Structures are given as structure tokens and as C-alpha cells.
């Protein structure tokens, strides 16, 4: 089995494309069940869907089989033809996929370096997969260690200093657009649309930055009332959202809605009533604010409404990210060590059934051979029988010592070790003797709070390759103009994609 990852992220994909692939939390479990039921090539899967990425991690029978299944899934999910998003894709396998997840959960791959939200988002994705029965022992081990590492990185480094977060970047953008200093916010009315984790953080930061008045709107009024009460703000009913837009100077939208919350018609009607500028920052994916409204509102260059989405945060996070680069280097070292540790455990788990089967095969041959001389042995004294028993056991032990050592060496070998396992299996006719892997279901040192308690599966191959972008050989229509790279993680080299 191979670990495969197919995904899209903020590094290469604009929000208007990412939002087409997003999977709401309420759909995650049935989505995973449908994916695995329709794909015998996959043994287990976890879907990570956030405002900045949609990634599917899965154990597959073969790397390219897994790639094909997941690309087909993403195509169905988004309603887009593969050719329209192939250049946006990142495809990773085995050790490189492990390393990527560990970098993601550590905040190293985030728009805001070291952000804390991603840790909770990875945990939620993993727990959803557990409830759906979509995980096995290898994915359990991987995600448990990823979550543990994410905590450790934030404890041992300062990568998340300054409360690094997407809402924090949105607040910084709002301050820069509306005048900058905290004193300027004292005269501002801020409307936060959405009372979930992101909305709570955004509203809290606005309060801490001295916002004069905070309005909280949420589809569930009780949640809006609770958050507003904590912050000394004012709750807004969903039906009163348009009126709140008229009052606000700054709006931060961060709901989980699957359609536009703030429509073009809404803003056009609000624009005619305003005497002061309105700054809208939409950090939701899918987006909450109808994007084309900005252009429609200002045919004469006089409109005072400015609209930003999550991709516009890049310019305000660059300075903050630079300040954390030294801490990021420490985090990268932790990621590298954890990647090596996990891959070692994974390979040992893969090899364990072969060791067991080889020993059982040797014992089977020994008993079959001595059974042919059962009558002759019966005529010997008990002492002589014991000597022959000892001799045959020692003989078989010596005979398989070399293959056993070779199998153990494969556990720490490079990307060719699956081929080595197959060769040993064929030489000693182990296929029919392969039993169920009884090694531990979880990775040593797991965080018990992160384990969803699903039935374990078996291990998988831990060689590694990376494919990013076009030219992966997954599309028979790939033309000669397409290019891509396949990286062999164990050799550290690169070669043209097939």
C-alpha cells in the first residue's frame, strides 16, 4: 500500500477555484464513505478542507492508482474537468506526503506562518474520518503523530508568536485600509458575520485593538448573542444583516455558508445610503460576499465600498512571516525528525508480517521433512529425538537468518524496499502464508485524545515520490508541451515526469 495526497492550496490556486472543491464539515463523513465505497483502490482516507487548502490523504494499492481515483473524485466534487485544474494540483506520495502533512499541521505551509487554526482543522478532519470509519492503523498513526508534532512545534518554537492567524491578518488589513492606528478604530463600527471559531477570534482581536463598537451577526441568533455578550458587543439577527451593513465601517465575513451571505443587490442598496467608506474583508471559503459587486458598484469611480478576500491577505502577512523565519527553521528540523521516525515505524510495520510468515514457512518445512522419518525417529530414545529436534531447528534457523536480516534491512532502506519484499515473498512462497498483521494499531506515544478508535488496517509502502502540476502521466491526453517533476525522496534527485 502507498500513501497518496492530492490537493490544492493557496500557494497555486486562487480562492475562486479553491471554493469549488471545499467540503463543508457537515458533509465530510458521508463524503468519505462514498469515496471509499466507490474506490476499491483505496483502503482509507482523510479529507482536509480549510479556507486555504483542500487535500485528500489516502492509502492506495499503488501510487498512480490512488492519484487517478482522487483526481476523479475532485473533478466530480468541483464539477470541473480535470484539464481545467490539472496545473493547480499538487500530488505527493509516501514519505513526501508524510512530510507535507507534518509541515501543514505545524503551520509551515500556511498563509500566515505558524497559525494556530490549522491544528484544530487537522484534528477535526481526522476525527471526522474516524467517525466515518475511513481510517486505518497507518493513517491513525500518521495523524496522531502530526497532531502531537503540531503541539510540540508551538511549544518548543516561537513560530506562533503574536497570535498568528487568518483573522489576525484580516484585522491588520482592516486597520491599514481604514487608517492604521488603534485610535482610528475607536471611531469605527465593526460587523463580524459568523460566530464560529474564526468569527470569535476576529471579534476578539477587534475588541483588543480598540474598536469602538462591535456587531455580531449569525444565522443562529443565540450564538451571536453569546459572542456579543462576551465582548460587550451587539448581536444582530440574520434578518437585520442589511441594516447592520449600513451601520458598519468594517465588515469581516467568516461563515460556513455554501452560498453568498452578502449579495450584490444588498451592497448596491447599502452603497446609496452611505456617507463613509465601507471595508469588507471576506475570509470565508466558499466566499460569503459576491465578488463582482465591487466593479458593479463604482462605474464613475465614486463608490466607497472596498472588497477584499482571503487571497488579498498576502501583502499584510509578509512582514509578520519574515519575523518568524528563524523559528520556522527550528520547526522544519522537528518536522524532518518526525518524518524519519514515522516512516521507520511504517516500514517496520510493513515488514513485520513477512518476518512472521518466513519463520512460519521455515517451521512448516522442518515439520514436513521430519514427518517423513516419523517411524525411524520413533525407534530412537527420547534423548536422541530431542537432539534431532534441536538440530533441525538450528538448521532452519541458520537457513533463514540471511533472509530475515535482509528483510529487517529493508525496513530502513530506500524507495526500492517494496520490490525487495515482493522478491523475498516469491522466493520463499510466502504469499499463501501471509497472515493478518498483528502489530499495534497505533503509533507509539499517541495522544489518546486524537484517536477515533477505528478498526486498524495493515501497513503500507513507505518509499516516496512527488508529482506536482501537469505532466504526471495521469491523463492520456497530456501533450509534449506539458512538464512536471517527479522527485524521489530517498534518492533526493529529480527526473522528468513520465
GROMACS .gro file of C-alpha atoms in nm:
model
  498
    1UNK     CA    1   0.000   0.000   0.000
    2UNK     CA    2   0.110   0.357  -0.072
    3UNK     CA    3   0.020   0.686   0.091
    4UNK     CA    4  -0.101   0.938  -0.166
    5UNK     CA    5  -0.200   1.301  -0.138
    6UNK     CA    6  -0.385   1.502  -0.398
    7UNK     CA    7  -0.467   1.862  -0.317
    8UNK     CA    8  -0.490   2.230  -0.398
    9UNK     CA    9  -0.374   2.515  -0.178
   10UNK     CA   10  -0.334   2.891  -0.158
   11UNK     CA   11   0.020   2.862  -0.299
   12UNK     CA   12  -0.100   2.795  -0.651
   13UNK     CA   13  -0.479   2.822  -0.655
   14UNK     CA   14  -0.691   3.140  -0.626
   15UNK     CA   15  -0.986   3.136  -0.389
   16UNK     CA   16  -1.239   3.139  -0.675
   17UNK     CA   17  -1.105   2.795  -0.775
   18UNK     CA   18  -1.045   2.657  -0.424
   19UNK     CA   19  -1.400   2.722  -0.314
   20UNK     CA   20  -1.534   2.486  -0.581
   21UNK     CA   21  -1.356   2.194  -0.411
   22UNK     CA   22  -1.438   2.273  -0.049
   23UNK     CA   23  -1.616   2.013   0.166
   24UNK     CA   24  -1.832   2.151   0.449
   25UNK     CA   25  -1.794   1.987   0.790
   26UNK     CA   26  -2.149   1.852   0.775
   27UNK     CA   27  -2.079   1.667   0.450
   28UNK     CA   28  -1.740   1.525   0.545
   29UNK     CA   29  -1.842   1.187   0.685
   30UNK     CA   30  -2.085   1.083   0.408
   31UNK     CA   31  -1.838   1.217   0.152
   32UNK     CA   32  -1.562   0.990   0.287
   33UNK     CA   33  -1.791   0.687   0.294
   34UNK     CA   34  -1.894   0.745  -0.067
   35UNK     CA   35  -1.533   0.790  -0.174
   36UNK     CA   36  -1.416   0.462  -0.019
   37UNK     CA   37  -1.721   0.263  -0.127
   38UNK     CA   38  -1.668   0.370  -0.488
   39UNK     CA   39  -1.292   0.313  -0.493
   40UNK     CA   40  -1.158  -0.038  -0.415
   41UNK     CA   41  -0.811   0.103  -0.487
   42UNK     CA   42  -0.830   0.296  -0.159
   43UNK     CA   43  -0.813   0.146   0.188
   44UNK     CA   44  -0.856   0.462   0.396
   45UNK     CA   45  -0.880   0.837   0.354
   46UNK     CA   46  -0.888   1.173   0.531
   47UNK     CA   47  -1.014   1.495   0.368
   48UNK     CA   48  -0.867   1.823   0.492
   49UNK     CA   49  -1.078   2.117   0.374
   50UNK     CA   50  -0.994   2.466   0.503
   51UNK     CA   51  -1.006   2.821   0.370
   52UNK     CA   52  -0.657   2.777   0.224
   53UNK     CA   53  -0.649   2.416   0.107
   54UNK     CA   54  -0.841   2.106   0.006
   55UNK     CA   55  -0.628   1.792   0.040
   56UNK     CA   56  -0.715   1.423   0.035
   57UNK     CA   57  -0.479   1.178   0.207
   58UNK     CA   58  -0.537   0.810   0.128
   59UNK     CA   59  -0.379   0.466   0.136
   60UNK     CA   60  -0.393   0.317  -0.211
   61UNK     CA   61  -0.293  -0.009  -0.375
   62UNK     CA   62  -0.048   0.181  -0.595
   63UNK     CA   63   0.062   0.544  -0.617
   64UNK     CA   64  -0.076   0.624  -0.962
   65UNK     CA   65  -0.395   0.428  -0.899
   66UNK     CA   66  -0.451   0.645  -0.594
   67UNK     CA   67  -0.375   0.962  -0.789
   68UNK     CA   68  -0.626   0.871  -1.058
   69UNK     CA   69  -0.902   0.792  -0.808
   70UNK     CA   70  -0.854   1.112  -0.610
   71UNK     CA   71  -0.827   1.332  -0.918
   72UNK     CA   72  -1.151   1.181  -1.045
   73UNK     CA   73  -1.309   1.246  -0.705
   74UNK     CA   74  -1.201   1.612  -0.705
   75UNK     CA   75  -1.331   1.653  -1.058
   76UNK     CA   76  -1.673   1.520  -0.955
   77UNK     CA   77  -1.672   1.725  -0.636
   78UNK     CA   78  -1.597   2.053  -0.814
   79UNK     CA   79  -1.789   1.987  -1.133
   80UNK     CA   80  -1.475   2.078  -1.327
   81UNK     CA   81  -1.297   1.881  -1.596
   82UNK     CA   82  -0.950   1.763  -1.494
   83UNK     CA   83  -0.790   1.964  -1.773
   84UNK     CA   84  -0.917   2.285  -1.615
   85UNK     CA   85  -0.741   2.234  -1.281
   86UNK     CA   86  -0.453   1.997  -1.353
   87UNK     CA   87  -0.195   2.277  -1.343
   88UNK     CA   88  -0.313   2.369  -0.993
   89UNK     CA   89  -0.275   2.022  -0.844
   90UNK     CA   90  -0.012   1.901  -0.603
   91UNK     CA   91   0.037   1.523  -0.592
   92UNK     CA   92   0.262   1.368  -0.330
   93UNK     CA   93   0.327   1.011  -0.223
   94UNK     CA   94   0.462   0.822   0.074
   95UNK     CA   95   0.742   0.998   0.266
   96UNK     CA   96   0.685   1.328   0.085
   97UNK     CA   97   0.314   1.313   0.169
   98UNK     CA   98   0.404   1.242   0.533
   99UNK     CA   99   0.640   1.539   0.541
  100UNK     CA  100   0.379   1.763   0.381
  101UNK     CA  101   0.112   1.684   0.641
  102UNK     CA  102   0.362   1.746   0.921
  103UNK     CA  103   0.452   2.083   0.769
  104UNK     CA  104   0.085   2.172   0.730
  105UNK     CA  105  -0.008   2.091   1.090
  106UNK     CA  106   0.300   2.282   1.214
  107UNK     CA  107   0.185   2.596   1.035
  108UNK     CA  108   0.481   2.592   0.798
  109UNK     CA  109   0.266   2.571   0.485
  110UNK     CA  110   0.010   2.828   0.597
  111UNK     CA  111  -0.061   3.170   0.451
  112UNK     CA  112   0.009   3.309   0.799
  113UNK     CA  113   0.324   3.129   0.912
  114UNK     CA  114   0.266   2.939   1.237
  115UNK     CA  115  -0.109   2.998   1.254
  116UNK     CA  116  -0.285   2.801   1.527
  117UNK     CA  117  -0.618   2.735   1.350
  118UNK     CA  118  -0.471   2.467   1.124
  119UNK     CA  119  -0.401   2.241   1.422
  120UNK     CA  120  -0.770   2.234   1.511
  121UNK     CA  121  -0.868   2.195   1.147
  122UNK     CA  122  -0.645   1.889   1.101
  123UNK     CA  123  -0.781   1.741   1.424
  124UNK     CA  124  -1.140   1.796   1.306
  125UNK     CA  125  -1.064   1.634   0.967
  126UNK     CA  126  -0.908   1.332   1.135
  127UNK     CA  127  -1.190   1.290   1.384
  128UNK     CA  128  -1.449   1.313   1.105
  129UNK     CA  129  -1.264   1.038   0.916
  130UNK     CA  130  -1.262   0.828   1.233
  131UNK     CA  131  -1.636   0.866   1.282
  132UNK     CA  132  -1.688   0.771   0.918
  133UNK     CA  133  -1.483   0.452   0.964
  134UNK     CA  134  -1.244   0.582   0.698
  135UNK     CA  135  -0.913   0.546   0.885
  136UNK     CA  136  -0.683   0.250   0.941
  137UNK     CA  137  -0.374   0.189   1.150
  138UNK     CA  138  -0.136   0.376   0.920
  139UNK     CA  139  -0.349   0.689   0.887
  140UNK     CA  140  -0.424   0.672   1.260
  141UNK     CA  141  -0.053   0.666   1.330
  142UNK     CA  142   0.021   0.944   1.084
  143UNK     CA  143  -0.245   1.187   1.205
  144UNK     CA  144  -0.183   1.115   1.572
  145UNK     CA  145   0.183   1.197   1.529
  146UNK     CA  146   0.102   1.500   1.315
  147UNK     CA  147  -0.124   1.645   1.586
  148UNK     CA  148   0.131   1.569   1.855
  149UNK     CA  149   0.403   1.737   1.648
  150UNK     CA  150   0.183   2.041   1.587
  151UNK     CA  151   0.155   2.093   1.962
  152UNK     CA  152   0.526   2.034   2.016
  153UNK     CA  153   0.629   2.280   1.744
  154UNK     CA  154   0.425   2.555   1.907
  155UNK     CA  155   0.567   2.470   2.250
  156UNK     CA  156   0.934   2.445   2.151
  157UNK     CA  157   0.946   2.729   1.898
  158UNK     CA  158   0.806   3.079   1.872
  159UNK     CA  159   0.653   3.022   1.530
  160UNK     CA  160   0.310   3.130   1.651
  161UNK     CA  161   0.425   3.436   1.845
  162UNK     CA  162   0.188   3.730   1.817
  163UNK     CA  163  -0.125   3.513   1.784
  164UNK     CA  164  -0.063   3.436   1.418
  165UNK     CA  165  -0.393   3.369   1.244
  166UNK     CA  166  -0.604   3.439   0.937
  167UNK     CA  167  -0.845   3.658   1.139
  168UNK     CA  168  -0.543   3.842   1.277
  169UNK     CA  169  -0.426   3.917   0.925
  170UNK     CA  170  -0.778   4.033   0.834
  171UNK     CA  171  -0.779   4.271   1.130
  172UNK     CA  172  -0.439   4.405   1.027
  173UNK     CA  173  -0.565   4.460   0.672
  174UNK     CA  174  -0.873   4.642   0.802
  175UNK     CA  175  -0.660   4.871   1.015
  176UNK     CA  176  -0.431   4.954   0.723
  177UNK     CA  177  -0.722   5.025   0.489
  178UNK     CA  178  -0.912   5.243   0.738
  179UNK     CA  179  -0.619   5.445   0.863
  180UNK     CA  180  -0.386   5.217   1.055
  181UNK     CA  181  -0.359   5.315   1.422
  182UNK     CA  182  -0.561   5.168   1.703
  183UNK     CA  183  -0.701   5.515   1.783
  184UNK     CA  184  -0.868   5.515   1.441
  185UNK     CA  185  -1.064   5.201   1.532
  186UNK     CA  186  -1.211   5.374   1.835
  187UNK     CA  187  -1.442   5.564   1.600
  188UNK     CA  188  -1.528   5.259   1.389
  189UNK     CA  189  -1.821   5.019   1.394
  190UNK     CA  190  -1.712   4.664   1.315
  191UNK     CA  191  -1.954   4.396   1.192
  192UNK     CA  192  -1.841   4.034   1.222
  193UNK     CA  193  -2.058   3.799   1.017
  194UNK     CA  194  -2.025   3.448   1.160
  195UNK     CA  195  -1.991   3.343   1.525
  196UNK     CA  196  -1.779   3.032   1.476
  197UNK     CA  197  -1.413   2.994   1.571
  198UNK     CA  198  -1.289   3.239   1.307
  199UNK     CA  199  -1.556   3.494   1.386
  200UNK     CA  200  -1.488   3.466   1.758
  201UNK     CA  201  -1.118   3.527   1.704
  202UNK     CA  202  -1.176   3.818   1.464
  203UNK     CA  203  -1.423   3.986   1.700
  204UNK     CA  204  -1.190   3.938   1.996
  205UNK     CA  205  -0.898   4.091   1.809
  206UNK     CA  206  -1.108   4.388   1.704
  207UNK     CA  207  -1.203   4.446   2.066
  208UNK     CA  208  -0.839   4.417   2.172
  209UNK     CA  209  -0.742   4.670   1.903
  210UNK     CA  210  -0.988   4.923   2.045
  211UNK     CA  211  -1.282   4.900   1.805
  212UNK     CA  212  -1.549   5.145   1.918
  213UNK     CA  213  -1.849   4.922   1.852
  214UNK     CA  214  -1.875   4.555   1.759
  215UNK     CA  215  -2.178   4.397   1.592
  216UNK     CA  216  -2.206   4.018   1.565
  217UNK     CA  217  -2.439   3.860   1.309
  218UNK     CA  218  -2.505   3.490   1.287
  219UNK     CA  219  -2.775   3.274   1.135
  220UNK     CA  220  -2.828   3.128   1.484
  221UNK     CA  221  -2.912   3.438   1.690
  222UNK     CA  222  -2.832   3.265   2.019
  223UNK     CA  223  -2.471   3.217   1.916
  224UNK     CA  224  -2.450   3.581   1.808
  225UNK     CA  225  -2.590   3.685   2.146
  226UNK     CA  226  -2.339   3.469   2.333
  227UNK     CA  227  -2.037   3.607   2.146
  228UNK     CA  228  -2.159   3.966   2.160
  229UNK     CA  229  -2.219   3.928   2.532
  230UNK     CA  230  -1.863   3.808   2.590
  231UNK     CA  231  -1.721   4.106   2.400
  232UNK     CA  232  -1.955   4.377   2.513
  233UNK     CA  233  -2.092   4.397   2.159
  234UNK     CA  234  -2.434   4.396   1.997
  235UNK     CA  235  -2.598   4.085   1.847
  236UNK     CA  236  -2.760   4.117   1.504
  237UNK     CA  237  -3.035   3.890   1.376
  238UNK     CA  238  -2.991   3.739   1.031
  239UNK     CA  239  -3.290   3.930   0.902
  240UNK     CA  240  -3.123   4.256   1.008
  241UNK     CA  241  -2.795   4.192   0.826
  242UNK     CA  242  -2.861   4.453   0.557
  243UNK     CA  243  -2.926   4.723   0.818
  244UNK     CA  244  -2.608   4.627   1.002
  245UNK     CA  245  -2.412   4.668   0.678
  246UNK     CA  246  -2.538   5.025   0.659
  247UNK     CA  247  -2.408   5.098   1.010
  248UNK     CA  248  -2.067   4.930   0.980
  249UNK     CA  249  -1.735   5.079   0.875
  250UNK     CA  250  -1.556   4.741   0.868
  251UNK     CA  251  -1.713   4.402   0.790
  252UNK     CA  252  -1.534   4.070   0.837
  253UNK     CA  253  -1.721   3.772   0.690
  254UNK     CA  254  -1.631   3.419   0.801
  255UNK     CA  255  -1.932   3.188   0.788
  256UNK     CA  256  -1.954   2.828   0.666
  257UNK     CA  257  -2.238   2.908   0.428
  258UNK     CA  258  -2.238   2.740   0.088
  259UNK     CA  259  -2.382   3.044  -0.092
  260UNK     CA  260  -2.336   3.419  -0.079
  261UNK     CA  261  -2.435   3.577   0.250
  262UNK     CA  262  -2.379   3.932   0.130
  263UNK     CA  263  -2.518   3.967  -0.221
  264UNK     CA  264  -2.458   4.229  -0.484
  265UNK     CA  265  -2.814   4.358  -0.450
  266UNK     CA  266  -2.760   4.402  -0.077
  267UNK     CA  267  -2.447   4.609  -0.122
  268UNK     CA  268  -2.587   4.815  -0.405
  269UNK     CA  269  -2.876   4.922  -0.184
  270UNK     CA  270  -2.639   4.993   0.108
  271UNK     CA  271  -2.399   5.196  -0.110
  272UNK     CA  272  -2.662   5.458  -0.188
  273UNK     CA  273  -2.715   5.523   0.184
  274UNK     CA  274  -2.355   5.553   0.295
  275UNK     CA  275  -2.167   5.872   0.375
  276UNK     CA  276  -1.842   5.698   0.481
  277UNK     CA  277  -1.626   5.420   0.325
  278UNK     CA  278  -1.707   5.054   0.390
  279UNK     CA  279  -1.429   4.793   0.408
  280UNK     CA  280  -1.542   4.432   0.355
  281UNK     CA  281  -1.296   4.150   0.421
  282UNK     CA  282  -1.422   3.806   0.321
  283UNK     CA  283  -1.209   3.527   0.471
  284UNK     CA  284  -1.466   3.252   0.412
  285UNK     CA  285  -1.422   2.966   0.164
  286UNK     CA  286  -1.656   2.936  -0.018
  287UNK     CA  287  -1.675   3.315  -0.021
  288UNK     CA  288  -1.952   3.497   0.165
  289UNK     CA  289  -1.955   3.815  -0.046
  290UNK     CA  290  -2.049   3.826  -0.412
  291UNK     CA  291  -1.719   3.916  -0.577
  292UNK     CA  292  -1.835   4.108  -0.884
  293UNK     CA  293  -2.015   4.362  -0.671
  294UNK     CA  294  -1.714   4.592  -0.633
  295UNK     CA  295  -1.687   4.658  -1.005
  296UNK     CA  296  -2.061   4.699  -1.045
  297UNK     CA  297  -2.085   4.948  -0.762
  298UNK     CA  298  -1.841   5.203  -0.897
  299UNK     CA  299  -1.896   5.289  -1.265
  300UNK     CA  300  -1.790   5.650  -1.203
  301UNK     CA  301  -1.506   5.591  -0.959
  302UNK     CA  302  -1.703   5.736  -0.667
  303UNK     CA  303  -1.807   5.425  -0.478
  304UNK     CA  304  -1.676   5.399  -0.125
  305UNK     CA  305  -1.701   5.022  -0.082
  306UNK     CA  306  -1.380   4.818  -0.091
  307UNK     CA  307  -1.392   4.439  -0.103
  308UNK     CA  308  -1.108   4.201  -0.012
  309UNK     CA  309  -1.095   3.821   0.005
  310UNK     CA  310  -0.858   3.579   0.172
  311UNK     CA  311  -0.606   3.595  -0.112
  312UNK     CA  312  -0.565   3.970  -0.050
  313UNK     CA  313  -0.411   3.895   0.290
  314UNK     CA  314  -0.075   3.809   0.135
  315UNK     CA  315   0.051   4.164   0.143
  316UNK     CA  316  -0.020   4.212   0.515
  317UNK     CA  317   0.133   3.884   0.632
  318UNK     CA  318   0.473   3.915   0.460
  319UNK     CA  319   0.634   4.124   0.735
  320UNK     CA  320   0.488   3.903   1.006
  321UNK     CA  321   0.611   3.589   0.831
  322UNK     CA  322   0.962   3.729   0.793
  323UNK     CA  323   0.980   3.782   1.168
  324UNK     CA  324   0.907   3.413   1.223
  325UNK     CA  325   1.152   3.266   0.973
  326UNK     CA  326   1.415   3.181   1.235
  327UNK     CA  327   1.153   2.992   1.437
  328UNK     CA  328   1.035   2.822   1.118
  329UNK     CA  329   1.383   2.673   1.072
  330UNK     CA  330   1.356   2.512   1.417
  331UNK     CA  331   1.014   2.378   1.326
  332UNK     CA  332   1.145   2.236   0.997
  333UNK     CA  333   1.406   2.038   1.193
  334UNK     CA  334   1.132   1.890   1.411
  335UNK     CA  335   0.931   1.800   1.101
  336UNK     CA  336   1.230   1.627   0.941
  337UNK     CA  337   1.298   1.417   1.252
  338UNK     CA  338   0.931   1.319   1.289
  339UNK     CA  339   0.907   1.227   0.921
  340UNK     CA  340   1.200   0.989   0.956
  341UNK     CA  341   1.059   0.840   1.278
  342UNK     CA  342   0.716   0.780   1.130
  343UNK     CA  343   0.846   0.630   0.805
  344UNK     CA  344   1.069   0.395   1.006
  345UNK     CA  345   0.769   0.277   1.212
  346UNK     CA  346   0.563   0.241   0.897
  347UNK     CA  347   0.827   0.031   0.719
  348UNK     CA  348   0.877  -0.190   1.021
  349UNK     CA  349   0.503  -0.244   1.032
  350UNK     CA  350   0.509  -0.339   0.663
  351UNK     CA  351   0.794  -0.585   0.712
  352UNK     CA  352   0.656  -0.750   1.029
  353UNK     CA  353   0.410  -0.988   0.853
  354UNK     CA  354   0.688  -1.103   0.620
  355UNK     CA  355   0.916  -1.187   0.913
  356UNK     CA  356   0.638  -1.383   1.076
  357UNK     CA  357   0.547  -1.562   0.754
  358UNK     CA  358   0.909  -1.655   0.682
  359UNK     CA  359   0.954  -1.810   1.027
  360UNK     CA  360   0.627  -2.000   0.990
  361UNK     CA  361   0.729  -2.118   0.644
  362UNK     CA  362   1.060  -2.249   0.778
  363UNK     CA  363   0.885  -2.433   1.060
  364UNK     CA  364   0.634  -2.582   0.816
  365UNK     CA  365   0.918  -2.719   0.600
  366UNK     CA  366   1.101  -2.855   0.906
  367UNK     CA  367   0.794  -3.041   1.033
  368UNK     CA  368   0.710  -3.173   0.687
  369UNK     CA  369   1.063  -3.309   0.644
  370UNK     CA  370   1.093  -3.470   0.989
  371UNK     CA  371   0.744  -3.618   0.942
  372UNK     CA  372   0.876  -3.831   0.660
  373UNK     CA  373   1.102  -4.008   0.908
  374UNK     CA  374   0.843  -4.045   1.181
  375UNK     CA  375   0.882  -4.425   1.209
  376UNK     CA  376   1.260  -4.405   1.217
  377UNK     CA  377   1.254  -4.134   1.481
  378UNK     CA  378   1.010  -4.330   1.692
  379UNK     CA  379   1.272  -4.603   1.728
  380UNK     CA  380   1.518  -4.358   1.884
  381UNK     CA  381   1.548  -4.278   2.251
  382UNK     CA  382   1.386  -3.957   2.384
  383UNK     CA  383   1.733  -3.807   2.424
  384UNK     CA  384   1.822  -3.882   2.060
  385UNK     CA  385   1.486  -3.746   1.939
  386UNK     CA  386   1.549  -3.422   2.132
  387UNK     CA  387   1.893  -3.391   1.972
  388UNK     CA  388   1.746  -3.428   1.622
  389UNK     CA  389   1.473  -3.177   1.708
  390UNK     CA  390   1.739  -2.931   1.823
  391UNK     CA  391   1.948  -2.998   1.514
  392UNK     CA  392   1.665  -2.940   1.265
  393UNK     CA  393   1.554  -2.623   1.441
  394UNK     CA  394   1.909  -2.491   1.439
  395UNK     CA  395   1.948  -2.583   1.073
  396UNK     CA  396   1.635  -2.396   0.965
  397UNK     CA  397   1.720  -2.102   1.186
  398UNK     CA  398   2.057  -2.073   1.017
  399UNK     CA  399   1.899  -2.116   0.675
  400UNK     CA  400   1.659  -1.823   0.717
  401UNK     CA  401   1.895  -1.598   0.915
  402UNK     CA  402   2.017  -1.426   0.599
  403UNK     CA  403   1.669  -1.360   0.455
  404UNK     CA  404   1.546  -1.239   0.797
  405UNK     CA  405   1.831  -0.991   0.822
  406UNK     CA  406   1.769  -0.879   0.467
  407UNK     CA  407   1.402  -0.815   0.548
  408UNK     CA  408   1.499  -0.612   0.855
  409UNK     CA  409   1.740  -0.408   0.646
  410UNK     CA  410   1.460  -0.335   0.403
  411UNK     CA  411   1.275  -0.159   0.686
  412UNK     CA  412   1.544   0.109   0.684
  413UNK     CA  413   1.612   0.102   0.310
  414UNK     CA  414   1.508   0.348   0.044
  415UNK     CA  415   1.229   0.352  -0.205
  416UNK     CA  416   1.312   0.010  -0.353
  417UNK     CA  417   1.209  -0.185  -0.047
  418UNK     CA  418   0.858  -0.284  -0.170
  419UNK     CA  419   1.023  -0.462  -0.464
  420UNK     CA  420   1.254  -0.637  -0.214
  421UNK     CA  421   0.957  -0.758  -0.012
  422UNK     CA  422   0.794  -0.893  -0.324
  423UNK     CA  423   1.110  -1.080  -0.424
  424UNK     CA  424   1.152  -1.241  -0.081
  425UNK     CA  425   0.785  -1.333  -0.081
  426UNK     CA  426   0.812  -1.506  -0.420
  427UNK     CA  427   1.139  -1.683  -0.342
  428UNK     CA  428   1.002  -1.838  -0.025
  429UNK     CA  429   0.642  -1.875  -0.144
  430UNK     CA  430   0.518  -1.655   0.137
  431UNK     CA  431   0.205  -1.518  -0.031
  432UNK     CA  432  -0.014  -1.802   0.085
  433UNK     CA  433   0.135  -1.783   0.434
  434UNK     CA  434   0.087  -1.414   0.489
  435UNK     CA  435  -0.129  -1.371   0.797
  436UNK     CA  436  -0.300  -1.070   0.943
  437UNK     CA  437  -0.068  -0.801   1.070
  438UNK     CA  438  -0.095  -0.807   1.448
  439UNK     CA  439   0.141  -0.517   1.516
  440UNK     CA  440  -0.001  -0.228   1.723
  441UNK     CA  441  -0.294  -0.035   1.581
  442UNK     CA  442  -0.146   0.299   1.677
  443UNK     CA  443   0.181   0.480   1.663
  444UNK     CA  444   0.387   0.461   1.984
  445UNK     CA  445   0.328   0.762   2.205
  446UNK     CA  446  -0.008   0.854   2.052
  447UNK     CA  447  -0.217   1.129   2.203
  448UNK     CA  448  -0.525   0.941   2.332
  449UNK     CA  449  -0.739   1.249   2.274
  450UNK     CA  450  -0.677   1.230   1.900
  451UNK     CA  451  -0.752   0.861   1.836
  452UNK     CA  452  -1.101   0.800   1.699
  453UNK     CA  453  -1.083   0.429   1.782
  454UNK     CA  454  -1.144   0.282   1.440
  455UNK     CA  455  -1.053  -0.068   1.335
  456UNK     CA  456  -0.693  -0.083   1.217
  457UNK     CA  457  -0.582  -0.186   0.875
  458UNK     CA  458  -0.245  -0.304   0.757
  459UNK     CA  459   0.068  -0.105   0.686
  460UNK     CA  460   0.174   0.029   0.353
  461UNK     CA  461   0.477   0.101   0.143
  462UNK     CA  462   0.692   0.390   0.253
  463UNK     CA  463   0.900   0.467  -0.049
  464UNK     CA  464   0.847   0.815  -0.180
  465UNK     CA  465   0.782   1.018  -0.489
  466UNK     CA  466   0.642   1.360  -0.551
  467UNK     CA  467   0.447   1.479  -0.852
  468UNK     CA  468   0.332   1.838  -0.881
  469UNK     CA  469   0.149   2.013  -1.158
  470UNK     CA  470   0.088   1.882  -1.508
  471UNK     CA  471   0.261   1.606  -1.695
  472UNK     CA  472   0.208   1.339  -1.431
  473UNK     CA  473   0.117   1.071  -1.681
  474UNK     CA  474  -0.232   1.053  -1.533
  475UNK     CA  475  -0.404   1.190  -1.843
  476UNK     CA  476  -0.365   1.012  -2.173
  477UNK     CA  477  -0.419   1.346  -2.346
  478UNK     CA  478  -0.114   1.503  -2.183
  479UNK     CA  479   0.075   1.676  -2.461
  480UNK     CA  480   0.451   1.712  -2.506
  481UNK     CA  481   0.431   2.077  -2.403
  482UNK     CA  482   0.328   1.976  -2.051
  483UNK     CA  483   0.603   1.948  -1.796
  484UNK     CA  484   0.632   1.824  -1.440
  485UNK     CA  485   0.880   1.678  -1.199
  486UNK     CA  486   0.889   1.352  -1.010
  487UNK     CA  487   1.108   1.366  -0.703
  488UNK     CA  488   1.249   1.052  -0.546
  489UNK     CA  489   1.258   1.144  -0.179
  490UNK     CA  490   1.505   0.872  -0.090
  491UNK     CA  491   1.749   0.948  -0.366
  492UNK     CA  492   1.695   1.324  -0.337
  493UNK     CA  493   1.705   1.367  -0.715
  494UNK     CA  494   1.461   1.479  -0.979
  495UNK     CA  495   1.362   1.349  -1.314
  496UNK     CA  496   1.108   1.443  -1.576
  497UNK     CA  497   0.761   1.314  -1.509
  498UNK     CA  498   0.654   1.020  -1.721
   0.00000   0.00000   0.00000
